[in-house]
Tab-separated table of C-alpha atoms and ligand atoms in Angstrom:
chain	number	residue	atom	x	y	z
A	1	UNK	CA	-47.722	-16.690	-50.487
A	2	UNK	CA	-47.835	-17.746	-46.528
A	3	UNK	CA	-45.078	-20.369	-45.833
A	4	UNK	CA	-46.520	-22.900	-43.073
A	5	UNK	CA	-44.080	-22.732	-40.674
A	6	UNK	CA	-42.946	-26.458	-39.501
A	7	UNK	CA	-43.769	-27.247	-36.355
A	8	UNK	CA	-41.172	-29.568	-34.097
A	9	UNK	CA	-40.911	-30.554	-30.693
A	10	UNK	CA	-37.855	-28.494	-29.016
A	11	UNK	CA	-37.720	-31.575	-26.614
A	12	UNK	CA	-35.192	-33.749	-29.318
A	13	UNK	CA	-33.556	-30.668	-30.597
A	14	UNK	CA	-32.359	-29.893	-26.876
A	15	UNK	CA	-31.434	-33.475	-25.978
A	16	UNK	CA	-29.133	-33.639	-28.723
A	17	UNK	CA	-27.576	-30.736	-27.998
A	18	UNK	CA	-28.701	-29.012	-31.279
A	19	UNK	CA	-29.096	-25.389	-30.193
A	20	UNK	CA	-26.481	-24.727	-28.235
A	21	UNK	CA	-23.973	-25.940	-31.022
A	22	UNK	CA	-26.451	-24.444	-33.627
A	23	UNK	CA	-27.654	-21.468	-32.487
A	24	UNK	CA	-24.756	-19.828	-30.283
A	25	UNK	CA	-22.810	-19.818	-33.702
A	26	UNK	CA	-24.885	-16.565	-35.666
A	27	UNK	CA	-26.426	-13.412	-34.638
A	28	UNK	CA	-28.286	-14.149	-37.837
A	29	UNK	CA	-30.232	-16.805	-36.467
A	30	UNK	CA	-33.361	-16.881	-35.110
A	31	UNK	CA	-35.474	-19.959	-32.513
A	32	UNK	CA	-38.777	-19.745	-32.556
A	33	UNK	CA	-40.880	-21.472	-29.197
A	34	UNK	CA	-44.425	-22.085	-29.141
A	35	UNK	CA	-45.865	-22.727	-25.782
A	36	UNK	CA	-48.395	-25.666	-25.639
A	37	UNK	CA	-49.777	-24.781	-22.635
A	38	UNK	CA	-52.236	-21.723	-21.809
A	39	UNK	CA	-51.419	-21.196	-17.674
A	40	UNK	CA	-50.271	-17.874	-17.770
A	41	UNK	CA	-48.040	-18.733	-14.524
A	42	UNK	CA	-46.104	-21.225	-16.629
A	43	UNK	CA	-45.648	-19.453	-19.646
A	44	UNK	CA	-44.305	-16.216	-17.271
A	45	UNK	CA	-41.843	-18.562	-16.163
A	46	UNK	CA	-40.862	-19.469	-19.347
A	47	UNK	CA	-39.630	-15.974	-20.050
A	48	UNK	CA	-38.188	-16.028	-16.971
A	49	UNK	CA	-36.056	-18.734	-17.636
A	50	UNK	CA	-35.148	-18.387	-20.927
A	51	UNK	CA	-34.164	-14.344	-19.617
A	52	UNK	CA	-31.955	-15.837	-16.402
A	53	UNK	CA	-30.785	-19.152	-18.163
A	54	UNK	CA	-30.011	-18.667	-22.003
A	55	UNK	CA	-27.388	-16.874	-23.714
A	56	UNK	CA	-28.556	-14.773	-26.066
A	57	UNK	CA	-25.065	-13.327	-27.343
A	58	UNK	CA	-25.470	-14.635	-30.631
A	59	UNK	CA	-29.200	-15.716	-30.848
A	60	UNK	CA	-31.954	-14.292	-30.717
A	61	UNK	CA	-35.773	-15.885	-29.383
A	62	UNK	CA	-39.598	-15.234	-30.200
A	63	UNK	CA	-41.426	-16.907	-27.688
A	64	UNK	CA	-45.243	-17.567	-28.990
A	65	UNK	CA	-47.981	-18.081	-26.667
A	66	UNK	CA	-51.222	-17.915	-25.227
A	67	UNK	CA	-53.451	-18.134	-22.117
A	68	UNK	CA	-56.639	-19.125	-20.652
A	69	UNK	CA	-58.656	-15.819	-19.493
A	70	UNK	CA	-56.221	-14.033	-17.384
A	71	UNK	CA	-55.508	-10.118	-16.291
A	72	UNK	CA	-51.884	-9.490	-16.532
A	73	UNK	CA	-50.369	-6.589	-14.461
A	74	UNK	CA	-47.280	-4.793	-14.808
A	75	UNK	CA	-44.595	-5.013	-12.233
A	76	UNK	CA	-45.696	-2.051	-10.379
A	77	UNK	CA	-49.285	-2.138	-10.454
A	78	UNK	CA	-52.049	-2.206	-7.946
A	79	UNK	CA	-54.536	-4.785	-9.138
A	80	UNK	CA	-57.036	-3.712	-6.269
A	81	UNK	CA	-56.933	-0.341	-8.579
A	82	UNK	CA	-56.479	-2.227	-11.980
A	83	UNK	CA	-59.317	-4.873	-11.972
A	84	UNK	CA	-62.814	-5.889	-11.071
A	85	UNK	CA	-60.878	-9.541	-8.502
A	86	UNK	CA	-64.818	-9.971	-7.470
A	87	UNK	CA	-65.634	-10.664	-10.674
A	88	UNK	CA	-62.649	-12.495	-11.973
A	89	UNK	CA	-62.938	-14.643	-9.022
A	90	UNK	CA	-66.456	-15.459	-9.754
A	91	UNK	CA	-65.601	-16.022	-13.591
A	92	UNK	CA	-62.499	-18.354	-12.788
A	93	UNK	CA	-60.101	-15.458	-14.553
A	94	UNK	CA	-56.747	-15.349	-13.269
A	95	UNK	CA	-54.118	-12.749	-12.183
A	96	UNK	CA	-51.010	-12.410	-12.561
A	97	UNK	CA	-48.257	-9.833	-11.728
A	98	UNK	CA	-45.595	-9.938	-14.473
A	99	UNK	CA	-42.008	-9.077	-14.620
A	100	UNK	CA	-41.908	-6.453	-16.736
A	101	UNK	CA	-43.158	-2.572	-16.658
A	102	UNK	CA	-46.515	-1.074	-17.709
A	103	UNK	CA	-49.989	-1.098	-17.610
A	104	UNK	CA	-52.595	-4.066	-17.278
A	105	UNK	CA	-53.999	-5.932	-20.135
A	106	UNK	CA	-56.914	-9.113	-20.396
A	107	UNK	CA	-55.743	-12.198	-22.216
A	108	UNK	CA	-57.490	-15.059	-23.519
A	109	UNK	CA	-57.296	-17.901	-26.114
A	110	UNK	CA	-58.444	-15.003	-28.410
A	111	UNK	CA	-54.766	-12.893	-28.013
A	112	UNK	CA	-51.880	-13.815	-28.555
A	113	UNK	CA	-48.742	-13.201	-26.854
A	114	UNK	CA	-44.664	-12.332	-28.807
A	115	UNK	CA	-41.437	-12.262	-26.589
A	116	UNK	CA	-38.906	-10.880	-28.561
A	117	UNK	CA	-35.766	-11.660	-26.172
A	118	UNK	CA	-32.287	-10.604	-27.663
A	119	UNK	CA	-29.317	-9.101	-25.896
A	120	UNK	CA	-29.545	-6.000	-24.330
A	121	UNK	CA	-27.618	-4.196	-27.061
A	122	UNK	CA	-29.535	-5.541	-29.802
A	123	UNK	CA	-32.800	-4.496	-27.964
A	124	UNK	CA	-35.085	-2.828	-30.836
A	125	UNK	CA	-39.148	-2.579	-30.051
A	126	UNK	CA	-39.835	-0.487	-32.653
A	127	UNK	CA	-38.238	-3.351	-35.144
A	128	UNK	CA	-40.161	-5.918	-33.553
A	129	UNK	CA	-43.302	-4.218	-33.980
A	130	UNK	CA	-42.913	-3.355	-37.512
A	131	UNK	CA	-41.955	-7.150	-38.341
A	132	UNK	CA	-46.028	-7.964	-36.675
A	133	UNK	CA	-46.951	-5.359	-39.114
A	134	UNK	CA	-45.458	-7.220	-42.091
A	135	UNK	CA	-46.491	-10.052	-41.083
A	136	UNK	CA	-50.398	-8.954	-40.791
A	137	UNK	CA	-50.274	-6.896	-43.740
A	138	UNK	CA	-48.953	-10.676	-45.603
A	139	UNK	CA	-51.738	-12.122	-44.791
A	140	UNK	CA	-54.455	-9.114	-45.465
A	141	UNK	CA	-52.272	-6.264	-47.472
A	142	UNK	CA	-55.155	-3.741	-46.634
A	143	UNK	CA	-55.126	-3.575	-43.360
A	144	UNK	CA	-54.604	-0.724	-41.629
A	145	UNK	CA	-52.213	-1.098	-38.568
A	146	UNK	CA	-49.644	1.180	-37.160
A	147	UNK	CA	-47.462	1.725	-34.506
A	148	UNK	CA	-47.478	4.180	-31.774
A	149	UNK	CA	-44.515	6.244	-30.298
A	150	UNK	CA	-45.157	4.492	-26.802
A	151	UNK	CA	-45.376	1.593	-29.678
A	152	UNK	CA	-48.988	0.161	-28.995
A	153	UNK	CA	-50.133	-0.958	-32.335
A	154	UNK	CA	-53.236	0.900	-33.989
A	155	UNK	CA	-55.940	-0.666	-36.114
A	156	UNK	CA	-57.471	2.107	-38.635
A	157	UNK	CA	-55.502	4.747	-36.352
A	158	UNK	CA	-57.826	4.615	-33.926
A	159	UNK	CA	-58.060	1.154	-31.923
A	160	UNK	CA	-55.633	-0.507	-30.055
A	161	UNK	CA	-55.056	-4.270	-31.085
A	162	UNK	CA	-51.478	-4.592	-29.093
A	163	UNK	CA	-49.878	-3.258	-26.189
A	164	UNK	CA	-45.916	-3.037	-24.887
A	165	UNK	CA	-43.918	-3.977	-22.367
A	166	UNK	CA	-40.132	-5.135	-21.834
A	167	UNK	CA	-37.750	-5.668	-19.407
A	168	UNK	CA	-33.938	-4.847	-19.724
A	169	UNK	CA	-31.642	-7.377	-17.951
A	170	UNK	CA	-27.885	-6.793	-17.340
A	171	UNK	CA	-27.478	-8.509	-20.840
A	172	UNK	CA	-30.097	-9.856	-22.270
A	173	UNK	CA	-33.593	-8.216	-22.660
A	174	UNK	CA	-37.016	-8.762	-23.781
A	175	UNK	CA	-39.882	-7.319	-25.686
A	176	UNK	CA	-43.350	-8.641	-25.582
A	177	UNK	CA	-46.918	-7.587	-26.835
A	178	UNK	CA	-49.949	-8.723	-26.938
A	179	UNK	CA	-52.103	-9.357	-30.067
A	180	UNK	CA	-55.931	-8.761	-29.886
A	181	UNK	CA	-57.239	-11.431	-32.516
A	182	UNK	CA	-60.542	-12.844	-31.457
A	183	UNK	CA	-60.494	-11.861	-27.732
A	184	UNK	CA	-63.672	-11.614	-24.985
A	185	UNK	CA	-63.517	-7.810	-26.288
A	186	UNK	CA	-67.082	-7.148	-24.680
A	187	UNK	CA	-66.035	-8.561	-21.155
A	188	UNK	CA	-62.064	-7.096	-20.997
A	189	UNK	CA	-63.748	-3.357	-20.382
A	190	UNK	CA	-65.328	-5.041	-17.569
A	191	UNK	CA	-62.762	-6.892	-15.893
A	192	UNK	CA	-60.513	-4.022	-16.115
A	193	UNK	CA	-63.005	-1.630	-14.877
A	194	UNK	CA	-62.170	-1.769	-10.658
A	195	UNK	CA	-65.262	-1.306	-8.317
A	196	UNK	CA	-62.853	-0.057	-5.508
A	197	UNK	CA	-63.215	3.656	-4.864
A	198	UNK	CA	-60.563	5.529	-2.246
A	199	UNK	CA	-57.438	4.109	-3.299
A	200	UNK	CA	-54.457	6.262	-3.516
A	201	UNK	CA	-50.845	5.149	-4.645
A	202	UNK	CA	-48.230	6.323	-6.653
A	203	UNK	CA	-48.289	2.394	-8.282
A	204	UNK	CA	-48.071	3.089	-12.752
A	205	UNK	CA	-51.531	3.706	-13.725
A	206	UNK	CA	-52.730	1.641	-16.478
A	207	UNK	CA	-53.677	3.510	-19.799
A	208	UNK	CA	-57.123	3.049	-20.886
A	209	UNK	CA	-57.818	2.719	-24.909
A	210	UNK	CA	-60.372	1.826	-27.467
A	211	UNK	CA	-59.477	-1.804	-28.130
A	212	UNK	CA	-60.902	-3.842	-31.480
A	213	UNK	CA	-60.299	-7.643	-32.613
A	214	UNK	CA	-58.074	-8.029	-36.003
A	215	UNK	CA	-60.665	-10.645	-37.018
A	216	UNK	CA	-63.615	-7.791	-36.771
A	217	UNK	CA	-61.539	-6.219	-39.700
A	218	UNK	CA	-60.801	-9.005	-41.514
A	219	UNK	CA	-61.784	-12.886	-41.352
A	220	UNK	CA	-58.409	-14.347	-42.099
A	221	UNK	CA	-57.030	-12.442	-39.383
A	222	UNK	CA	-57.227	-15.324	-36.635
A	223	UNK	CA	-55.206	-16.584	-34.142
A	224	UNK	CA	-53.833	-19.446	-36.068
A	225	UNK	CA	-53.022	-17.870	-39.128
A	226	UNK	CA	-51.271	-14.897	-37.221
A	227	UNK	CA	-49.137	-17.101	-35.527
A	228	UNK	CA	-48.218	-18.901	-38.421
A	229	UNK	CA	-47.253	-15.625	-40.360
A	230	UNK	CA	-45.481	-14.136	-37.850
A	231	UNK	CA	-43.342	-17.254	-37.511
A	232	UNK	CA	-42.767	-16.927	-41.146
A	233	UNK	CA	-41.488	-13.295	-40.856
A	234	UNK	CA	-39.187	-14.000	-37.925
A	235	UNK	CA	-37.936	-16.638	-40.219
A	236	UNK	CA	-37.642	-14.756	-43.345
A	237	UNK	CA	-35.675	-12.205	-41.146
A	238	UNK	CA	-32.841	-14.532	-40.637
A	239	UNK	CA	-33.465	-16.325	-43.870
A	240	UNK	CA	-33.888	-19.369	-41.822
A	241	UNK	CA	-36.789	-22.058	-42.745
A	242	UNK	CA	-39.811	-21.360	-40.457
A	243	UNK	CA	-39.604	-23.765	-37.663
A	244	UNK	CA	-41.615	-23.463	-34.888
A	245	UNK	CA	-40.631	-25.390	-31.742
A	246	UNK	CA	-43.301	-26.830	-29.296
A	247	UNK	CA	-41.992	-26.398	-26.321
A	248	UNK	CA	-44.216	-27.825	-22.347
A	249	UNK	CA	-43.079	-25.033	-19.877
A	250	UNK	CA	-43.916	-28.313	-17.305
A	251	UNK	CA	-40.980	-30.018	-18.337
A	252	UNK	CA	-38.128	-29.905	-15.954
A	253	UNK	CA	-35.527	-31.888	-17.726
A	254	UNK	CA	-35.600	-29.332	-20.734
A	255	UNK	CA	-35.810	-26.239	-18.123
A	256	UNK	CA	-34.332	-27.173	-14.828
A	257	UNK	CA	-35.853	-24.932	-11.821
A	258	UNK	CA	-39.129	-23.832	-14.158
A	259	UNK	CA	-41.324	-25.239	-11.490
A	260	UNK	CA	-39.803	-23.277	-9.058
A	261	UNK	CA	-40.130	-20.134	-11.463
A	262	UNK	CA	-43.956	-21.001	-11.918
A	263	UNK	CA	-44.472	-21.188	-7.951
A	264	UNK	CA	-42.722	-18.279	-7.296
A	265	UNK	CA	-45.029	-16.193	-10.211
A	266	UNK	CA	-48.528	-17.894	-8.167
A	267	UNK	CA	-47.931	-16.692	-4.581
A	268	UNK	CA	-50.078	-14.364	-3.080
A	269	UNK	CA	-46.440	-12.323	-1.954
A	270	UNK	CA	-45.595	-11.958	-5.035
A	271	UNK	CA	-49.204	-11.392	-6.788
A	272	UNK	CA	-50.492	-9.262	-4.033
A	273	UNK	CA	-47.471	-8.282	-2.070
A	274	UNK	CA	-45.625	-6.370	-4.690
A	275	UNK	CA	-48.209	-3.455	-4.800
A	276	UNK	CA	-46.902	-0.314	-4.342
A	277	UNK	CA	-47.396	1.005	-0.839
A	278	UNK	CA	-50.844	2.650	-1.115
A	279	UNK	CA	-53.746	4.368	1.285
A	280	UNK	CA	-57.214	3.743	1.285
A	281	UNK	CA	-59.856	6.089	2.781
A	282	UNK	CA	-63.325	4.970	2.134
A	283	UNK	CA	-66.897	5.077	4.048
A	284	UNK	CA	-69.350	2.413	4.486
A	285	UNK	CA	-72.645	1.725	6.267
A	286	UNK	CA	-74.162	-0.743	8.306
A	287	UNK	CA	-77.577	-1.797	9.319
A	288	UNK	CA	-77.638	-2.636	12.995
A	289	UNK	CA	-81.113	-2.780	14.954
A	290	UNK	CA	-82.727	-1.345	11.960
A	291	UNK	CA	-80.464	2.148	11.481
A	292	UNK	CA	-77.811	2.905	9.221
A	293	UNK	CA	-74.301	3.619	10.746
A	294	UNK	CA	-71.730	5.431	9.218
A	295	UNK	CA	-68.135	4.271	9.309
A	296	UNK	CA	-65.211	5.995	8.053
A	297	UNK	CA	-62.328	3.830	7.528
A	298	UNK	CA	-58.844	4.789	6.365
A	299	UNK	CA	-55.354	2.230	5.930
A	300	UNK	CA	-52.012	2.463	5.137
A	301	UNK	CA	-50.980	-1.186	2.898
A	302	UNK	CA	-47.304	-1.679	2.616
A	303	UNK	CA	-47.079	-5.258	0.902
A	304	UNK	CA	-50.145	-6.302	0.535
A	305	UNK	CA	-51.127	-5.875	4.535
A	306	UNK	CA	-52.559	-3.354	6.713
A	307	UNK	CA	-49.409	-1.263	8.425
A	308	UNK	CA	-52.097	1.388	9.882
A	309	UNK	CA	-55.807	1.551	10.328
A	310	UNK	CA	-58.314	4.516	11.943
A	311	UNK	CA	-62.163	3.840	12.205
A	312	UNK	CA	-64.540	6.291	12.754
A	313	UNK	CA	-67.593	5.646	14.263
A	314	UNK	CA	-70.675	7.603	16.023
A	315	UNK	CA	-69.285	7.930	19.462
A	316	UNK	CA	-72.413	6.937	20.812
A	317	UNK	CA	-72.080	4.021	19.471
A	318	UNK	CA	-68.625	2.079	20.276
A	319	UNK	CA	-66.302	2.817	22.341
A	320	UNK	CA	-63.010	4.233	21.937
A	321	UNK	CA	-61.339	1.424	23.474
A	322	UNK	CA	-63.687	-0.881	21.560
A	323	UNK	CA	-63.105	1.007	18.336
A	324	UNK	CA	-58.867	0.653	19.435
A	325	UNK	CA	-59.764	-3.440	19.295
A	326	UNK	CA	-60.898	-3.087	16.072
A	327	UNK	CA	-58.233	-1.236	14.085
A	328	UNK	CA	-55.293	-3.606	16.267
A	329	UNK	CA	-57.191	-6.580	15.089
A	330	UNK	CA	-57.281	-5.500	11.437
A	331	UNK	CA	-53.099	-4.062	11.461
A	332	UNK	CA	-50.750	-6.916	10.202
A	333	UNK	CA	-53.864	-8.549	8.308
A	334	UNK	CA	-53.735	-9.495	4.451
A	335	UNK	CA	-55.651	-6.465	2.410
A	336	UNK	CA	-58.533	-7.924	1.300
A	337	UNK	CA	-61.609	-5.726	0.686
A	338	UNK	CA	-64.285	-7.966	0.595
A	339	UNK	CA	-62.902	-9.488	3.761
A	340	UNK	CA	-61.869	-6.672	5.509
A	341	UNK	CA	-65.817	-5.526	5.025
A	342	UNK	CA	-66.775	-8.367	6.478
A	343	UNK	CA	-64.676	-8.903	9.496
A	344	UNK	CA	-65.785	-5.407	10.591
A	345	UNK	CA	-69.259	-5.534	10.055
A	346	UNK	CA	-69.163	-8.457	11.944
A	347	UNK	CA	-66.728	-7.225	14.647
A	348	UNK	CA	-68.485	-4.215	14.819
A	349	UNK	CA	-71.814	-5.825	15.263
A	350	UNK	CA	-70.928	-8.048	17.968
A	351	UNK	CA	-68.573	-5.294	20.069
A	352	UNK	CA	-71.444	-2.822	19.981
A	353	UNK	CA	-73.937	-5.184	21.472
A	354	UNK	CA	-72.217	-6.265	24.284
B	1	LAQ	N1	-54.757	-7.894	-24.712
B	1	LAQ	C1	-54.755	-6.587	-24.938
B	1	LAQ	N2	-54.125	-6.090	-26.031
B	1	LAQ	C2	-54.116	-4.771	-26.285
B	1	LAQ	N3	-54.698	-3.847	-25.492
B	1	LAQ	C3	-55.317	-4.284	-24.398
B	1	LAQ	C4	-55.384	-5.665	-24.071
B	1	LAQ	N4	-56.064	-5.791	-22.912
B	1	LAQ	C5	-56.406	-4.540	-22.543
B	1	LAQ	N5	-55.961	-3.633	-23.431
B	1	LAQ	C6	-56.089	-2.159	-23.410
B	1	LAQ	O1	-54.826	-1.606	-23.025
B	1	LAQ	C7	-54.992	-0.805	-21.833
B	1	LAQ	C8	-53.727	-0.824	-20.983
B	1	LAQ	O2	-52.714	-0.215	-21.725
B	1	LAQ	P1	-51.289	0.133	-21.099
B	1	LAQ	O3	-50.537	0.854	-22.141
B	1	LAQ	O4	-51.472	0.786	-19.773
B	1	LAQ	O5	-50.630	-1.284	-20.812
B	1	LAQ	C9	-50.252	-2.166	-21.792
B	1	LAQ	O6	-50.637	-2.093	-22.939
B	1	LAQ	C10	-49.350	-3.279	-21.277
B	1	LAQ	C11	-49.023	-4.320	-22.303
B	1	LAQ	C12	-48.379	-5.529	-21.663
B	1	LAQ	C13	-48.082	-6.599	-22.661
B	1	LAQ	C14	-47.539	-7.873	-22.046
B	1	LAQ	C15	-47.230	-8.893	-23.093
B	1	LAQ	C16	-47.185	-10.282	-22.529
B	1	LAQ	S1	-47.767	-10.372	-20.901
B	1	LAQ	S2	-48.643	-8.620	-20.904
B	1	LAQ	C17	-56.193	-1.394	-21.156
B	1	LAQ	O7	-56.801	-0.487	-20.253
B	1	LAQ	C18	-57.085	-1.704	-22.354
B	1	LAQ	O8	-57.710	-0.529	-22.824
């Protein structure tokens, strides 16, 4: 039988000074946070804060949440590589760079999200993972999930329904995975799929795998009741009663500097700007007075702007002191393909008819 878990708001249990009495007492005890909002940027800086401000000594956290679509990449990631941002931009699907290591994975209201935070010695993905697997197999004992030595989870050996990541503080560290329940599976091939061809960086590649829903194997696996269950497991672990505790990553008085945390996460330096160094050497054309030019354009990006730039044109056709313009005007800009284009088809057009 599937205990409910009891759902309070951590707001009362925080002003009165509950947990810290409570829950610095035991290794053996457990909090479980459920995030009530779906920005990724807020629940990243959630984990953020609970990573820089708790003490996890003698407690340990599962943070439960989800988010609004959104493409997640790992620390050291290039997203121009890792994602169709033409498409996301035109579908209102966010980005975000996390914290942690690893590859880049699609989220929305359809998967769910587990940070598993404990001290750094206590650390244990593989025990994390095989409490999910309890907990699915409560709720549907046939299904067939396992995990993976670089501990994805596997649905009928063969599809990937979760994906790993963590990120090991001094002291404290955290686990987190995703959990593919009833997710935009037709669209997340797209959106990770980039249209970007000529990119070359030693940024962590992402690693590409057959993904299914758990609800496309079984009908009670959904979102709600997996939450629920897991709760109950995390529970049962430290033979507390399931209570999960509702927690707004907006409010300041229960996490002091979180809005600080959450603007930090949306800037462009930080989303953008964190790319590995990386090259690009690509060739495009351009109609101009009804031929086709050829332009061969290669960059150096070092944090997200252009550090070096060569065109190469027909020399007939600009320049080389026009074609110097160009590349000095594009060095120190913000790498932006679709912009980039532009500005020198339009540069290009108006320097070669003068
Ligand atoms: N939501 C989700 N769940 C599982 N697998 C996914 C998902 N989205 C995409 N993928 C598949 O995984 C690969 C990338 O696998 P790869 O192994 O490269 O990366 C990961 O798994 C990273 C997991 C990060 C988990 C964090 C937890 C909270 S914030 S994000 C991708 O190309 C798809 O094939």
């Amino acid at each position: 039988m599937i205990i409910r878990p009891m759902i309070r708001s951590f707001h009362s249990l925080f002003a009165l000074r509950i947990i810290p009495a409570r829950y610095e007492s035991s290794v053996k005890e457990g909090v479980i946070l459920q995030s009530t909002s779906n920005n990724v940027y807020e629940n990243l800086a959630i984990e953020d804060w609970i990573h820089d401000q708790m003490n996890l000594e003698n407690k340990n956290v599962l943070f439960i949440w989800r988010n609004a679509p959104a493409v997640v990449i790992g620390r050291h990631q290039n997203p121009w590589r890792e994602c169709n941002l033409p498409l996301m931009r035109e579908r209102g699907i966010c980005l975000a760079r996390r914290r942690s290591g690893g590859g880049t994975v699609y989220h929305d209201l359809g998967n769910i999200n587990l940070t598993f935070f404990t001290s750094r010695k206590r650390y244990d993905r593989m025990k994390n993972l095989e409490l999910v697997i309890r907990a699915l197999k409560a709720l549907q004992h046939q299904v067939d999930v396992q995990a993976t030595s670089r501990f994805d989870l596997l649905l009928d050996k063969k599809f990937k329904i979760s994906g790993t990541a963590a990120k090991l503080g001094r002291t404290v560290a955290y686990h987190h995975c995703t959990l593919l329940c009833s997710a935009n599976s037709s669209l997340l091939p797209i959106v990770l799929q980039s249209p970007y061809h000529g990119i070359e960086s030693n940024a962590t590649p992402s690693v590409p795998s057959l993904v299914k829903n758990l609800s496309d194997a079984d009908s009670s696996l959904n979102c709600e009741s997996i939450m629920d269950v897991v709760a109950s497991e995390y529970s049962a672990h430290y033979n507390n009663k399931p209570h999960v505790h509702l927690i707004d990553p907006k409010d300041e008085s229960l996490f002091p500097g979180i809005s600080q945390k959450k603007r930090d996460l949306c800037t462009w330096d930080w989303i953008y700007g964190k790319t590995p160094k990386f090259s690009l050497k690509t060739t495009f054309q351009i109609l101009y007075r009804n031929s086709i030019v050829d332009i061969k354009l290669s960059m150096q990006i070092k944090n997200g702007y252009i550090e070096e730039c060569s065109l190469e044109f027909p020399n007939y056709w600009l320049s080389k002191d026009l074609s110097n313009d160009l590349q000095s005007a594009l060095v120190g800009c913000k790498f932006c393909p679709t912009e980039t284009a532009f500005f020198i088809k339009y540069l290009v057009k108006d320097l070669s008819s003068r």
